[in-house]
Coordinates of N, CA and C in Angstrom, one line a residue:
X2 N -32.9 22.0 13.8 CA -32.0 21.6 14.2 C -30.7 19.8 14.1
X3 N -29.8 20.1 13.9 CA -29.0 19.0 13.3 C -28.8 17.9 13.5
X4 N -28.9 16.8 13.8 CA -28.3 16.0 15.1 C -27.9 14.5 15.1
X5 N -26.9 14.5 15.1 CA -25.6 12.9 14.2 C -25.4 12.2 15.2
X6 N -26.1 11.1 14.3 CA -26.1 10.0 15.4 C -25.1 9.2 16.1
X7 N -24.7 8.5 17.2 CA -23.8 8.9 18.5 C -23.0 8.0 17.5
X8 N -23.1 7.0 15.9 CA -22.1 6.2 15.7 C -21.5 7.0 14.7
X9 N -21.6 8.5 15.0 CA -20.9 8.9 13.7 C -19.1 8.5 13.7
X10 N -18.8 8.7 12.9 CA -17.3 8.3 12.2 C -16.5 9.9 12.6
X11 N -15.8 9.4 14.5 CA -14.5 10.6 14.8 C -13.0 10.3 14.4
X12 N -13.1 9.2 13.5 CA -11.4 9.2 13.2 C -11.5 9.2 11.4
X13 N -10.0 9.2 11.2 CA -9.8 8.5 9.9 C -8.0 8.2 10.1
X14 N -7.7 7.8 9.4 CA -7.3 6.3 8.7 C -6.2 7.3 7.7
X15 N -4.5 7.0 8.4 CA -3.3 7.4 7.5 C -3.1 6.0 7.2
X16 N -2.9 5.9 5.6 CA -1.1 4.4 5.7 C -0.4 4.8 4.8
X17 N 1.0 4.2 5.9 CA 2.2 4.8 5.1 C 2.6 3.6 4.6
X18 N 3.5 4.2 3.5 CA 3.6 2.4 2.9 C 5.5 2.8 2.9
X19 N 6.4 1.7 3.2 CA 8.1 1.7 2.6 C 7.9 0.7 1.4
X20 N 8.1 1.3 0.2 CA 7.9 0.3 -1.1 C 9.0 -1.2 -1.2
X21 N 8.5 -2.3 -1.2 CA 10.0 -2.8 -1.3 C 9.3 -3.9 -2.7
X22 N 9.9 -4.7 -3.6 CA 9.7 -5.5 -4.4 C 9.4 -7.2 -3.6
X23 N 9.6 -7.5 -2.6 CA 9.6 -8.4 -2.3 C 9.1 -8.0 -0.6
X24 N 10.0 -7.3 0.6 CA 9.2 -7.5 1.6 C 8.1 -5.9 1.5
X25 N 7.6 -5.3 1.8 CA 6.4 -4.6 1.8 C 5.8 -3.9 3.3
X26 N 6.5 -2.8 3.8 CA 5.7 -2.5 4.9 C 4.7 -1.2 4.7
X27 N 3.7 -1.8 6.3 CA 2.6 -0.8 6.0 C 3.0 -0.4 7.1
X28 N 2.2 1.3 7.5 CA 1.9 1.2 8.8 C 0.7 2.0 8.5
X29 N -0.5 2.0 9.9 CA -2.1 2.3 10.0 C -2.4 3.2 11.0
X30 N -2.4 4.3 10.6 CA -2.5 5.8 12.0 C -3.6 5.4 11.4
X31 N -4.4 5.8 12.9 CA -5.9 6.5 13.0 C -5.6 7.4 13.9
X32 N -6.5 8.4 13.5 CA -6.6 10.2 14.3 C -7.6 10.5 14.4
X33 N -7.8 10.7 15.9 CA -8.9 11.5 15.9 C -9.5 12.6 15.6
X34 N -10.5 12.7 15.1 CA -10.8 14.6 14.2 C -10.8 15.1 15.3
X35 N -11.5 14.7 16.7 CA -11.9 16.3 17.2 C -10.1 16.6 18.0
X36 N -9.8 15.6 18.4 CA -8.1 16.7 18.9 C -6.9 16.0 18.4
X37 N -7.1 15.8 17.0 CA -5.8 15.6 16.1 C -4.9 14.3 17.1
X38 N -5.1 13.5 17.5 CA -3.7 12.7 18.0 C -3.9 11.5 18.3
X39 N -3.1 10.8 18.2 CA -3.2 8.9 17.2 C -4.3 8.8 18.1
X40 N -5.5 8.0 17.9 CA -5.7 7.3 19.0 C -5.1 5.9 18.6
X41 N -5.0 5.0 17.8 CA -4.7 3.5 17.6 C -3.3 3.5 16.6
X42 N -2.4 2.5 16.3 CA -1.8 2.4 15.2 C -1.2 1.1 14.7
X43 N -1.4 0.4 13.4 CA -0.8 -1.0 13.5 C 0.3 -1.0 12.3
X44 N 1.0 -2.3 12.2 CA 2.5 -1.6 11.2 C 2.0 -3.4 10.8
X45 N 2.4 -3.7 10.0 CA 2.6 -4.7 9.1 C 3.7 -5.3 7.8
X46 N 4.3 -6.3 7.8 CA 5.1 -6.2 6.8 C 4.4 -7.6 5.7
X47 N 4.2 -7.1 4.5 CA 4.1 -8.0 3.4 C 5.4 -8.8 2.7
X48 N 5.0 -9.9 3.0 CA 6.7 -10.6 1.8 C 5.9 -11.4 0.8
X49 N 6.0 -10.4 -0.6 CA 5.7 -10.4 -1.8 C 5.6 -12.3 -2.1
X50 N 7.0 -12.7 -1.7 CA 7.1 -14.2 -2.2 C 6.7 -15.3 -1.5
X51 N 5.7 -14.8 -0.2 CA 5.0 -15.7 0.2 C 3.5 -15.3 -0.4
X52 N 3.1 -14.4 -1.1 CA 2.3 -14.3 -1.5 C 2.0 -14.9 -2.7
X53 N 3.4 -14.7 -3.5 CA 3.5 -15.3 -4.8 C 3.1 -16.3 -4.9
X54 N 2.1 -17.2 -6.0 CA 2.0 -18.2 -6.2 C 3.7 -18.7 -7.1
X55 N 3.8 -19.8 -6.7 CA 5.0 -20.4 -6.9 C 4.4 -21.0 -8.3
X56 N 5.2 -20.8 -9.7 CA 4.9 -22.2 -10.9 C 3.9 -21.2 -11.3
X57 N 3.5 -19.7 -11.1 CA 2.1 -19.6 -12.0 C 2.7 -19.1 -12.9
X58 N 1.2 -18.6 -13.6 CA 1.0 -18.3 -15.1 C 2.1 -16.6 -15.3
X59 N 1.8 -16.2 -14.2 CA 2.9 -14.7 -14.5 C 4.2 -15.1 -13.7
X60 N 4.7 -15.9 -13.4 CA 5.8 -16.2 -13.2 C 6.4 -16.8 -13.8
X61 N 5.8 -17.5 -14.8 CA 6.2 -17.9 -15.6 C 6.7 -17.4 -16.5
X62 N 6.1 -16.5 -16.9 CA 5.8 -15.4 -18.0 C 6.9 -14.1 -17.6
X63 N 6.4 -13.7 -16.9 CA 7.3 -12.6 -16.2 C 8.4 -12.6 -15.6
X64 N 8.7 -13.7 -14.7 CA 8.9 -13.5 -13.7 C 9.1 -13.8 -12.4
X65 N 9.5 -13.6 -11.7 CA 9.4 -14.1 -10.1 C 8.6 -12.6 -9.5
X66 N 9.7 -11.5 -10.4 CA 10.0 -10.5 -9.4 C 8.5 -9.4 -9.5
X67 N 7.8 -9.6 -11.1 CA 6.6 -9.5 -11.2 C 5.8 -10.4 -10.9
X68 N 5.7 -11.5 -10.2 CA 5.0 -12.0 -9.9 C 4.5 -11.5 -8.4
X69 N 5.4 -11.6 -7.7 CA 5.3 -10.3 -6.3 C 5.0 -9.2 -6.3
X70 N 5.5 -8.7 -7.3 CA 4.9 -7.0 -6.7 C 3.5 -7.0 -7.7
X71 N 3.2 -7.8 -8.3 CA 1.1 -8.4 -8.3 C 0.8 -9.1 -6.9
X72 N 1.5 -9.9 -6.4 CA 0.6 -10.1 -5.3 C 0.7 -9.4 -3.9
X73 N 1.8 -8.4 -4.0 CA 1.5 -7.4 -3.2 C 0.4 -6.1 -3.4
X74 N 0.4 -5.9 -4.7 CA -0.7 -5.3 -5.2 C -2.1 -6.0 -4.7
X75 N -2.6 -6.5 -4.8 CA -3.5 -7.5 -5.1 C -4.1 -7.5 -2.8
X76 N -2.9 -7.3 -1.9 CA -2.7 -7.5 -0.7 C -2.8 -6.3 -0.2
X77 N -2.7 -5.0 -1.6 CA -2.1 -3.5 -0.7 C -3.6 -2.8 -1.1
X78 N -4.0 -3.6 -2.2 CA -5.7 -3.1 -2.5 C -6.7 -3.2 -1.5
X79 N -6.7 -4.5 -1.0 CA -7.2 -5.0 0.2 C -7.3 -4.5 1.7
X80 N -6.3 -3.9 1.5 CA -6.3 -3.3 3.1 C -6.3 -2.1 2.5
X81 N -6.3 -1.2 1.6 CA -6.9 0.0 1.3 C -8.1 0.2 1.4
X82 N -8.7 -1.3 1.2 CA -10.7 -0.9 1.3 C -10.5 -1.4 2.5
X83 N -10.8 -2.0 3.4 CA -10.1 -2.8 4.9 C -10.6 -1.2 5.4
X84 N -9.3 -0.9 5.6 CA -9.2 0.4 6.3 C -9.5 1.9 6.2
X85 N -10.2 1.9 4.3 CA -10.0 3.3 3.9 C -9.9 4.4 4.3
X86 N -8.7 4.2 4.2 CA -7.3 5.8 4.7 C -8.0 7.0 4.0
X87 N -7.8 8.1 4.7 CA -8.1 8.8 3.6 C -7.6 9.6 3.1
X88 N -5.3 9.1 3.7 CA -4.7 9.8 3.6 C -3.6 8.3 3.4
X89 N -2.8 8.4 2.0 CA -1.5 7.1 1.7 C -0.5 8.7 1.4
X90 N 0.4 7.9 1.9 CA 2.0 8.4 2.0 C 2.8 7.1 1.4
X91 N 3.6 7.5 1.0 CA 5.1 6.4 0.6 C 6.0 7.2 0.5
X92 N 6.8 6.5 1.4 CA 8.9 6.4 1.3 C 8.7 6.5 -0.3
X93 N 10.2 7.9 -0.4 CA 10.4 8.0 -1.6 C 11.8 6.8 -1.4
X94 N 11.4 5.9 -2.8 CA 12.4 5.5 -3.5 C 14.5 5.6 -2.8
X95 N 14.7 4.9 -2.4 CA 16.6 4.9 -2.2 C 16.5 4.3 -3.2
X96 N 18.2 4.2 -3.9 CA 19.0 3.7 -5.1 C 19.9 3.9 -4.8
X97 N 20.6 2.8 -4.3 CA 22.1 2.4 -3.8 C 22.3 2.5 -4.6
X98 N 23.4 2.9 -5.1 CA 24.5 3.5 -5.9 C 25.6 2.1 -6.5
X99 N 25.8 1.0 -5.3 CA 26.2 -0.5 -5.0 C 25.7 -1.2 -5.6
X100 N 24.0 -1.5 -6.1 CA 23.2 -2.0 -6.3 C 22.3 -1.3 -7.7
X101 N 22.8 -0.1 -8.5 CA 21.9 0.1 -9.7 C 20.5 -0.1 -10.0
X102 N 21.0 -1.7 -10.3 CA 19.7 -2.6 -11.1 C 18.5 -2.1 -9.8
X103 N 18.6 -2.5 -9.1 CA 17.7 -2.2 -8.0 C 16.5 -1.2 -8.4
X104 N 17.0 -0.1 -9.1 CA 16.1 1.0 -9.7 C 15.0 0.5 -10.6
X105 N 15.2 -0.1 -11.1 CA 14.2 -1.2 -11.4 C 13.1 -1.1 -11.2
X106 N 13.7 -2.3 -10.2 CA 12.4 -3.1 -9.2 C 11.5 -2.0 -8.2
X107 N 12.4 -1.1 -8.2 CA 11.8 0.3 -7.1 C 10.4 1.6 -8.6
X108 N 11.3 1.7 -9.5 CA 10.1 2.0 -10.3 C 8.8 1.5 -10.9
X109 N 9.0 -0.4 -10.7 CA 7.9 -1.4 -10.4 C 7.4 -0.7 -9.9
X110 N 8.0 -0.9 -8.2 CA 6.6 -0.7 -7.4 C 6.3 0.5 -7.0
X111 N 7.0 1.7 -7.4 CA 6.4 3.1 -7.0 C 5.0 3.1 -8.7
X112 N 4.8 2.6 -9.4 CA 4.2 2.7 -10.2 C 2.9 1.8 -9.8
X113 N 3.3 0.2 -9.5 CA 2.2 -0.8 -9.1 C 1.3 0.2 -7.5
X114 N 2.4 1.1 -7.1 CA 1.5 1.6 -5.6 C 0.3 2.9 -6.5
X115 N 1.2 3.4 -7.1 CA 0.2 4.2 -8.1 C -1.0 3.9 -8.5
X116 N -1.4 2.7 -9.4 CA -2.2 2.0 -9.8 C -3.3 1.3 -8.7
X117 N -2.5 1.1 -7.6 CA -3.4 0.7 -6.7 C -4.1 1.4 -6.2
X118 N -3.6 2.2 -5.6 CA -4.3 3.8 -5.3 C -5.4 4.1 -6.2
X119 N -5.2 4.6 -7.4 CA -6.1 4.9 -8.4 C -7.2 4.2 -8.6
X120 N -6.9 2.9 -8.0 CA -7.9 1.5 -8.4 C -8.6 1.7 -6.9
X121 N -7.9 2.5 -5.6 CA -9.1 2.3 -4.4 C -10.0 3.8 -4.6
X122 N -9.0 4.7 -5.1 CA -10.2 6.4 -5.3 C -8.8 6.8 -5.9
X123 N -9.8 6.4 -7.3 CA -9.2 7.9 -8.2 C -8.9 8.9 -8.2
X124 N -9.7 9.7 -7.1 CA -9.2 11.5 -7.2 C -8.0 11.6 -5.7
X125 N -7.3 9.9 -5.8 CA -6.3 10.3 -4.3 C -5.2 10.4 -5.4
X126 N -4.3 11.1 -4.6 CA -3.1 11.0 -5.7 C -1.9 10.4 -4.8

C-alpha cells in the first residue's frame, strides 16, 4: 500500500496579474486541493519606477519605460520562482481611446509577461 508522507503538498497557487509599465499588480491565491476553497491570499504592487536603476545602461539606451519593464520582469520571475504557481492569469490590456499611445506600452508589458512565464515554465501558456 502506498503511504504518502505527512508533509505532502495539499495546496496549489494561482497568480493573477494586473499589468502596467509602472504600477504592476499581483494577487496570489492559495487553494486547498481537497476542498477547492481559498486557503490564503496575498496582494502586492510592484512599482517599476522604484525598481529600475536610475542612470542605468538600459534607461540611457532604451528609455525609462523599458528600464521599468525589465525591472518588473526580473521581480516577477522571482515571485514566480518563490510561489511556484500552478496557474498564472493576467488581466487583458485595456486601451483607452483618449490615450492610444498607451497601447504600445501595454503591448510591451504583455510580451514581457509571456517571456517571464516562459522563463519560469516553458510549458505554461
